[in-house]
PDB file of C-alpha atoms in Angstrom:
ATOM      1  CA  MET A   1     -18.580 -13.329  -5.564  1.00 67.00           C
ATOM      2  CA  GLN A   2     -19.702 -11.294  -2.543  1.00 81.00           C
ATOM      3  CA  GLN A   3     -20.810 -14.438  -0.721  1.00 84.00           C
ATOM      4  CA  SER A   4     -17.475 -16.120  -1.385  1.00 85.00           C
ATOM      5  CA  PHE A   5     -15.617 -13.068  -0.063  1.00 88.00           C
ATOM      6  CA  LEU A   6     -17.761 -12.891   3.083  1.00 90.00           C
ATOM      7  CA  SER A   7     -17.591 -16.616   3.778  1.00 89.00           C
ATOM      8  CA  ASN A   8     -13.790 -16.494   3.799  1.00 88.00           C
ATOM      9  CA  LEU A   9     -13.290 -13.130   5.497  1.00 93.00           C
ATOM     10  CA  ASP A  10     -13.418 -14.521   9.035  1.00 91.00           C
ATOM     11  CA  ARG A  11     -10.603 -16.913   8.163  1.00 91.00           C
ATOM     12  CA  THR A  12      -8.008 -14.209   7.511  1.00 92.00           C
ATOM     13  CA  LYS A  13      -6.415 -11.175   9.131  1.00 92.00           C
ATOM     14  CA  TYR A  14      -5.442  -9.663   5.791  1.00 94.00           C
ATOM     15  CA  VAL A  15      -7.218  -8.513   2.649  1.00 95.00           C
ATOM     16  CA  GLY A  16      -4.754  -7.883  -0.103  1.00 88.00           C
ATOM     17  CA  GLU A  17      -4.404  -6.137  -3.392  1.00 88.00           C
ATOM     18  CA  VAL A  18      -7.724  -4.328  -3.348  1.00 96.00           C
ATOM     19  CA  GLY A  19      -8.324  -0.720  -4.292  1.00 96.00           C
ATOM     20  CA  LEU A  20      -9.068   1.610  -7.151  1.00 98.00           C
ATOM     21  CA  ASP A  21      -7.314   2.162 -10.474  1.00 97.00           C
ATOM     22  CA  PHE A  22      -8.698   4.963 -12.627  1.00 97.00           C
ATOM     23  CA  SER A  23      -5.843   4.992 -15.120  1.00 96.00           C
ATOM     24  CA  SER A  24      -6.894   5.030 -18.766  1.00 96.00           C
ATOM     25  CA  ARG A  25      -6.700   1.245 -18.931  1.00 96.00           C
ATOM     26  CA  TYR A  26      -9.387   0.770 -16.230  1.00 96.00           C
ATOM     27  CA  ILE A  27     -11.384   4.012 -16.236  1.00 95.00           C
ATOM     28  CA  ASN A  28     -14.346   2.326 -17.956  1.00 97.00           C
ATOM     29  CA  GLU A  29     -14.814   0.142 -14.858  1.00 97.00           C
ATOM     30  CA  LYS A  30     -14.751   3.100 -12.441  1.00 97.00           C
ATOM     31  CA  LYS A  31     -18.298   2.660 -11.135  1.00 97.00           C
ATOM     32  CA  GLN A  32     -17.896  -1.094 -10.645  1.00 97.00           C
ATOM     33  CA  GLN A  33     -14.519  -0.604  -8.949  1.00 97.00           C
ATOM     34  CA  ILE A  34     -16.020   1.877  -6.483  1.00 98.00           C
ATOM     35  CA  GLU A  35     -18.917  -0.473  -5.672  1.00 97.00           C
ATOM     36  CA  ILE A  36     -16.618  -3.432  -5.075  1.00 96.00           C
ATOM     37  CA  PHE A  37     -14.089  -1.440  -3.043  1.00 97.00           C
ATOM     38  CA  ASP A  38     -16.883   0.076  -0.953  1.00 97.00           C
ATOM     39  CA  PHE A  39     -18.241  -3.416  -0.237  1.00 96.00           C
ATOM     40  CA  ILE A  40     -14.792  -4.699   0.755  1.00 96.00           C
ATOM     41  CA  CYS A  41     -14.083  -1.726   3.027  1.00 97.00           C
ATOM     42  CA  GLU A  42     -17.471  -2.009   4.693  1.00 96.00           C
ATOM     43  CA  HIS A  43     -16.907  -5.665   5.585  1.00 96.00           C
ATOM     44  CA  ALA A  44     -13.150  -5.599   6.247  1.00 96.00           C
ATOM     45  CA  LYS A  45     -13.045  -2.699   8.733  1.00 93.00           C
ATOM     46  CA  ASN A  46     -10.868  -4.583  11.215  1.00 92.00           C
ATOM     47  CA  LYS A  47      -8.639  -6.343   8.704  1.00 96.00           C
ATOM     48  CA  ILE A  48      -5.231  -5.275   7.493  1.00 96.00           C
ATOM     49  CA  MET A  49      -5.775  -4.211   3.893  1.00 97.00           C
ATOM     50  CA  THR A  50      -3.175  -3.743   1.181  1.00 95.00           C
ATOM     51  CA  VAL A  51      -4.702  -1.085  -1.047  1.00 97.00           C
ATOM     52  CA  HIS A  52      -3.845  -0.007  -4.571  1.00 95.00           C
ATOM     53  CA  CYS A  53      -4.555   3.578  -5.643  1.00 97.00           C
ATOM     54  CA  LYS A  54      -4.000   4.900  -9.145  1.00 96.00           C
ATOM     55  CA  LYS A  55      -5.563   8.272  -9.982  1.00 97.00           C
ATOM     56  CA  ALA A  56      -8.359   7.553  -7.490  1.00 97.00           C
ATOM     57  CA  GLU A  57      -7.284   9.408  -4.358  1.00 98.00           C
ATOM     58  CA  ILE A  58     -10.544  11.308  -3.771  1.00 97.00           C
ATOM     59  CA  GLU A  59     -12.694   8.184  -3.890  1.00 98.00           C
ATOM     60  CA  LEU A  60     -10.196   6.171  -1.865  1.00 98.00           C
ATOM     61  CA  VAL A  61     -10.023   8.743   0.949  1.00 98.00           C
ATOM     62  CA  GLU A  62     -13.816   9.069   0.967  1.00 98.00           C
ATOM     63  CA  THR A  63     -14.362   5.306   1.154  1.00 98.00           C
ATOM     64  CA  LEU A  64     -11.730   4.701   3.853  1.00 98.00           C
ATOM     65  CA  THR A  65     -13.116   7.610   5.868  1.00 97.00           C
ATOM     66  CA  THR A  66     -16.719   6.458   5.506  1.00 97.00           C
ATOM     67  CA  HIS A  67     -15.963   2.928   6.682  1.00 97.00           C
ATOM     68  CA  LYS A  68     -13.297   3.944   9.220  1.00 97.00           C
ATOM     69  CA  ASN A  69     -10.745   1.439   7.932  1.00 96.00           C
ATOM     70  CA  LYS A  70      -7.741   1.859  10.215  1.00 92.00           C
ATOM     71  CA  LYS A  71      -5.333  -0.864   9.098  1.00 97.00           C
ATOM     72  CA  VAL A  72      -4.510   0.251   5.579  1.00 98.00           C
ATOM     73  CA  ILE A  73      -1.257  -0.218   3.700  1.00 97.00           C
ATOM     74  CA  LEU A  74      -0.992   1.780   0.502  1.00 97.00           C
ATOM     75  CA  HIS A  75       0.873  -0.420  -1.901  1.00 92.00           C
ATOM     76  CA  TRP A  76       3.418   1.104  -4.324  1.00 91.00           C
ATOM     77  CA  TYR A  77       1.859   4.555  -3.928  1.00 95.00           C
ATOM     78  CA  SER A  78       2.751   7.009  -6.710  1.00 93.00           C
ATOM     79  CA  GLY A  79       0.453   9.987  -6.081  1.00 94.00           C
ATOM     80  CA  ASP A  80       1.251  13.544  -5.072  1.00 94.00           C
ATOM     81  CA  GLN A  81       2.225  15.127  -1.761  1.00 95.00           C
ATOM     82  CA  PHE A  82      -1.246  16.512  -0.973  1.00 97.00           C
ATOM     83  CA  TRP A  83      -2.835  13.054  -1.082  1.00 97.00           C
ATOM     84  CA  LEU A  84       0.124  11.477   0.671  1.00 97.00           C
ATOM     85  CA  GLU A  85      -0.589  13.783   3.608  1.00 97.00           C
ATOM     86  CA  GLN A  86      -4.302  12.916   3.494  1.00 98.00           C
ATOM     87  CA  PHE A  87      -3.510   9.211   3.683  1.00 98.00           C
ATOM     88  CA  LEU A  88      -1.070   9.810   6.541  1.00 98.00           C
ATOM     89  CA  GLN A  89      -3.803  11.667   8.438  1.00 97.00           C
ATOM     90  CA  LEU A  90      -6.022   8.605   8.003  1.00 97.00           C
ATOM     91  CA  GLY A  91      -3.275   6.510   9.622  1.00 97.00           C
ATOM     92  CA  CYS A  92      -2.218   4.655   6.490  1.00 98.00           C
ATOM     93  CA  TYR A  93       1.078   2.836   6.120  1.00 98.00           C
ATOM     94  CA  PHE A  94       3.031   2.704   2.870  1.00 97.00           C
ATOM     95  CA  SER A  95       4.816  -0.308   1.450  1.00 95.00           C
ATOM     96  CA  ILE A  96       8.063   0.345  -0.379  1.00 93.00           C
ATOM     97  CA  ASN A  97       9.482  -1.820  -3.153  1.00 87.00           C
ATOM     98  CA  SER A  98      12.647  -1.776  -5.216  1.00 83.00           C
ATOM     99  CA  ASN A  99      11.040   0.085  -8.123  1.00 85.00           C
ATOM    100  CA  MET A 100      10.149   2.962  -5.795  1.00 91.00           C
ATOM    101  CA  ILE A 101      13.680   3.109  -4.405  1.00 91.00           C
ATOM    102  CA  SER A 102      15.144   3.296  -7.898  1.00 88.00           C
ATOM    103  CA  SER A 103      12.766   5.936  -9.331  1.00 93.00           C
ATOM    104  CA  ILE A 104      12.819   9.685  -8.762  1.00 96.00           C
ATOM    105  CA  LYS A 105       9.088   9.812  -7.975  1.00 95.00           C
ATOM    106  CA  GLY A 106       9.336   6.833  -5.640  1.00 95.00           C
ATOM    107  CA  ARG A 107      12.269   8.335  -3.733  1.00 97.00           C
ATOM    108  CA  GLU A 108      10.366  11.619  -3.398  1.00 96.00           C
ATOM    109  CA  ILE A 109       7.493   9.755  -1.768  1.00 97.00           C
ATOM    110  CA  ILE A 110       9.826   7.762   0.484  1.00 97.00           C
ATOM    111  CA  PHE A 111      11.567  10.935   1.679  1.00 97.00           C
ATOM    112  CA  ASN A 112       8.173  12.395   2.621  1.00 97.00           C
ATOM    113  CA  LEU A 113       7.072   9.424   4.710  1.00 98.00           C
ATOM    114  CA  PRO A 114       7.590   9.288   8.455  1.00 98.00           C
ATOM    115  CA  LEU A 115       9.690   6.248   9.367  1.00 97.00           C
ATOM    116  CA  ASN A 116       6.869   4.887  11.525  1.00 98.00           C
ATOM    117  CA  ARG A 117       4.638   4.423   8.451  1.00 98.00           C
ATOM    118  CA  ILE A 118       7.040   2.506   6.196  1.00 97.00           C
ATOM    119  CA  LEU A 119       6.738  -1.190   5.376  1.00 96.00           C
ATOM    120  CA  ILE A 120       8.476  -3.360   2.770  1.00 91.00           C
ATOM    121  CA  GLU A 121       6.829  -5.148  -0.115  1.00 84.00           C
ATOM    122  CA  SER A 122       8.056  -7.381  -2.859  1.00 63.00           C
ATOM    123  CA  ASP A 123       5.243  -7.038  -5.386  1.00 59.00           C
ATOM    124  CA  GLY A 124       6.837  -9.910  -7.204  1.00 57.00           C
ATOM    125  CA  PRO A 125       6.911 -10.613 -10.033  1.00 54.00           C
ATOM    126  CA  PHE A 126       6.317  -6.998 -11.074  1.00 56.00           C
ATOM    127  CA  SER A 127       8.972  -5.324  -8.971  1.00 56.00           C
ATOM    128  CA  ARG A 128      12.572  -5.792 -10.066  1.00 56.00           C
ATOM    129  CA  ILE A 129      16.041  -5.430  -8.595  1.00 57.00           C
ATOM    130  CA  ASN A 130      18.938  -4.927 -11.011  1.00 59.00           C
ATOM    131  CA  ASN A 131      16.543  -5.828 -13.826  1.00 62.00           C
ATOM    132  CA  LYS A 132      15.833  -9.255 -12.278  1.00 61.00           C
ATOM    133  CA  LYS A 133      12.395 -10.420 -11.192  1.00 61.00           C
ATOM    134  CA  PHE A 134      11.929 -10.339  -7.455  1.00 56.00           C
ATOM    135  CA  THR A 135      12.618 -13.465  -5.460  1.00 62.00           C
ATOM    136  CA  CYS A 136      12.689 -13.873  -1.693  1.00 62.00           C
ATOM    137  CA  ASP A 137      16.483 -13.932  -1.568  1.00 58.00           C
ATOM    138  CA  LEU A 138      16.506 -10.395  -2.999  1.00 68.00           C
ATOM    139  CA  LEU A 139      14.410  -8.980  -0.135  1.00 77.00           C
ATOM    140  CA  TYR A 140      17.655  -8.229   1.669  1.00 81.00           C
ATOM    141  CA  LYS A 141      18.574  -5.865  -1.190  1.00 83.00           C
ATOM    142  CA  ILE A 142      15.443  -3.765  -0.620  1.00 85.00           C
ATOM    143  CA  TYR A 143      16.403  -3.313   3.022  1.00 87.00           C
ATOM    144  CA  GLU A 144      19.982  -2.448   2.108  1.00 91.00           C
ATOM    145  CA  ASN A 145      18.878   0.085  -0.520  1.00 91.00           C
ATOM    146  CA  LEU A 146      16.371   1.634   1.871  1.00 94.00           C
ATOM    147  CA  LYS A 147      18.994   1.871   4.641  1.00 95.00           C
ATOM    148  CA  GLN A 148      21.316   3.656   2.264  1.00 95.00           C
ATOM    149  CA  LEU A 149      18.614   5.942   0.856  1.00 95.00           C
ATOM    150  CA  LEU A 150      17.318   7.014   4.275  1.00 96.00           C
ATOM    151  CA  GLN A 151      20.724   6.821   5.939  1.00 95.00           C
ATOM    152  CA  ASN A 152      19.322   4.680   8.728  1.00 95.00           C
ATOM    153  CA  GLU A 153      20.916   1.388   9.763  1.00 95.00           C
ATOM    154  CA  ASN A 154      17.877   0.343  11.839  1.00 95.00           C
ATOM    155  CA  MET A 155      15.400  -0.167   8.992  1.00 94.00           C
ATOM    156  CA  GLU A 156      14.726  -3.866   9.736  1.00 92.00           C
ATOM    157  CA  GLU A 157      13.830  -3.043  13.341  1.00 95.00           C
ATOM    158  CA  ILE A 158      11.786   0.015  12.373  1.00 97.00           C
ATOM    159  CA  ILE A 159       9.816  -1.899   9.762  1.00 95.00           C
ATOM    160  CA  ALA A 160       9.270  -4.893  12.060  1.00 94.00           C
ATOM    161  CA  ASN A 161       7.943  -2.581  14.776  1.00 97.00           C
ATOM    162  CA  ASN A 162       5.702  -0.809  12.251  1.00 97.00           C
ATOM    163  CA  PHE A 163       4.141  -4.102  11.237  1.00 95.00           C
ATOM    164  CA  ILE A 164       3.709  -5.207  14.854  1.00 96.00           C
ATOM    165  CA  ARG A 165       1.934  -1.926  15.597  1.00 96.00           C
ATOM    166  CA  LEU A 166      -0.279  -2.307  12.523  1.00 96.00           C
ATOM    167  CA  ALA A 167      -1.170  -5.897  13.435  1.00 94.00           C
ATOM    168  CA  GLU A 168      -2.249  -5.044  17.015  1.00 90.00           C
TER     169      GLU A 168
END
């Protein structure tokens, strides 16, 4: 598996849906998760990475710090304010989806993010809008909901500029 990952790494700018999940469902694989995530971070230092974090903030911060990964997007982040600030200090971006916009916890996180660190994600088919599975034509609704939530009509431009900056 490692060889397959390495042989394809030069062919992409992005490494997606990697990270750590220490929720009760996956806690038994904690050691293996850490080893795999460490390997990925070591070899993908200059790649944009979409990273999942569930009850694993300490290990995630340590690994990203150790390997100096600078192009990190935290995907559907649901942790607390302390760790949110730690990830911001590391330079992480945060992708927002419709489920975050419609939940109290998600809105709390969104309100605590600087505008220059926000990106949009679909996370289809898991994310939903009006109880419908996400499709590309519903992406517009995420922007509209985010504009309304943050009371900012320039969200498309802000998010586009954030991604351009991340991709540099």
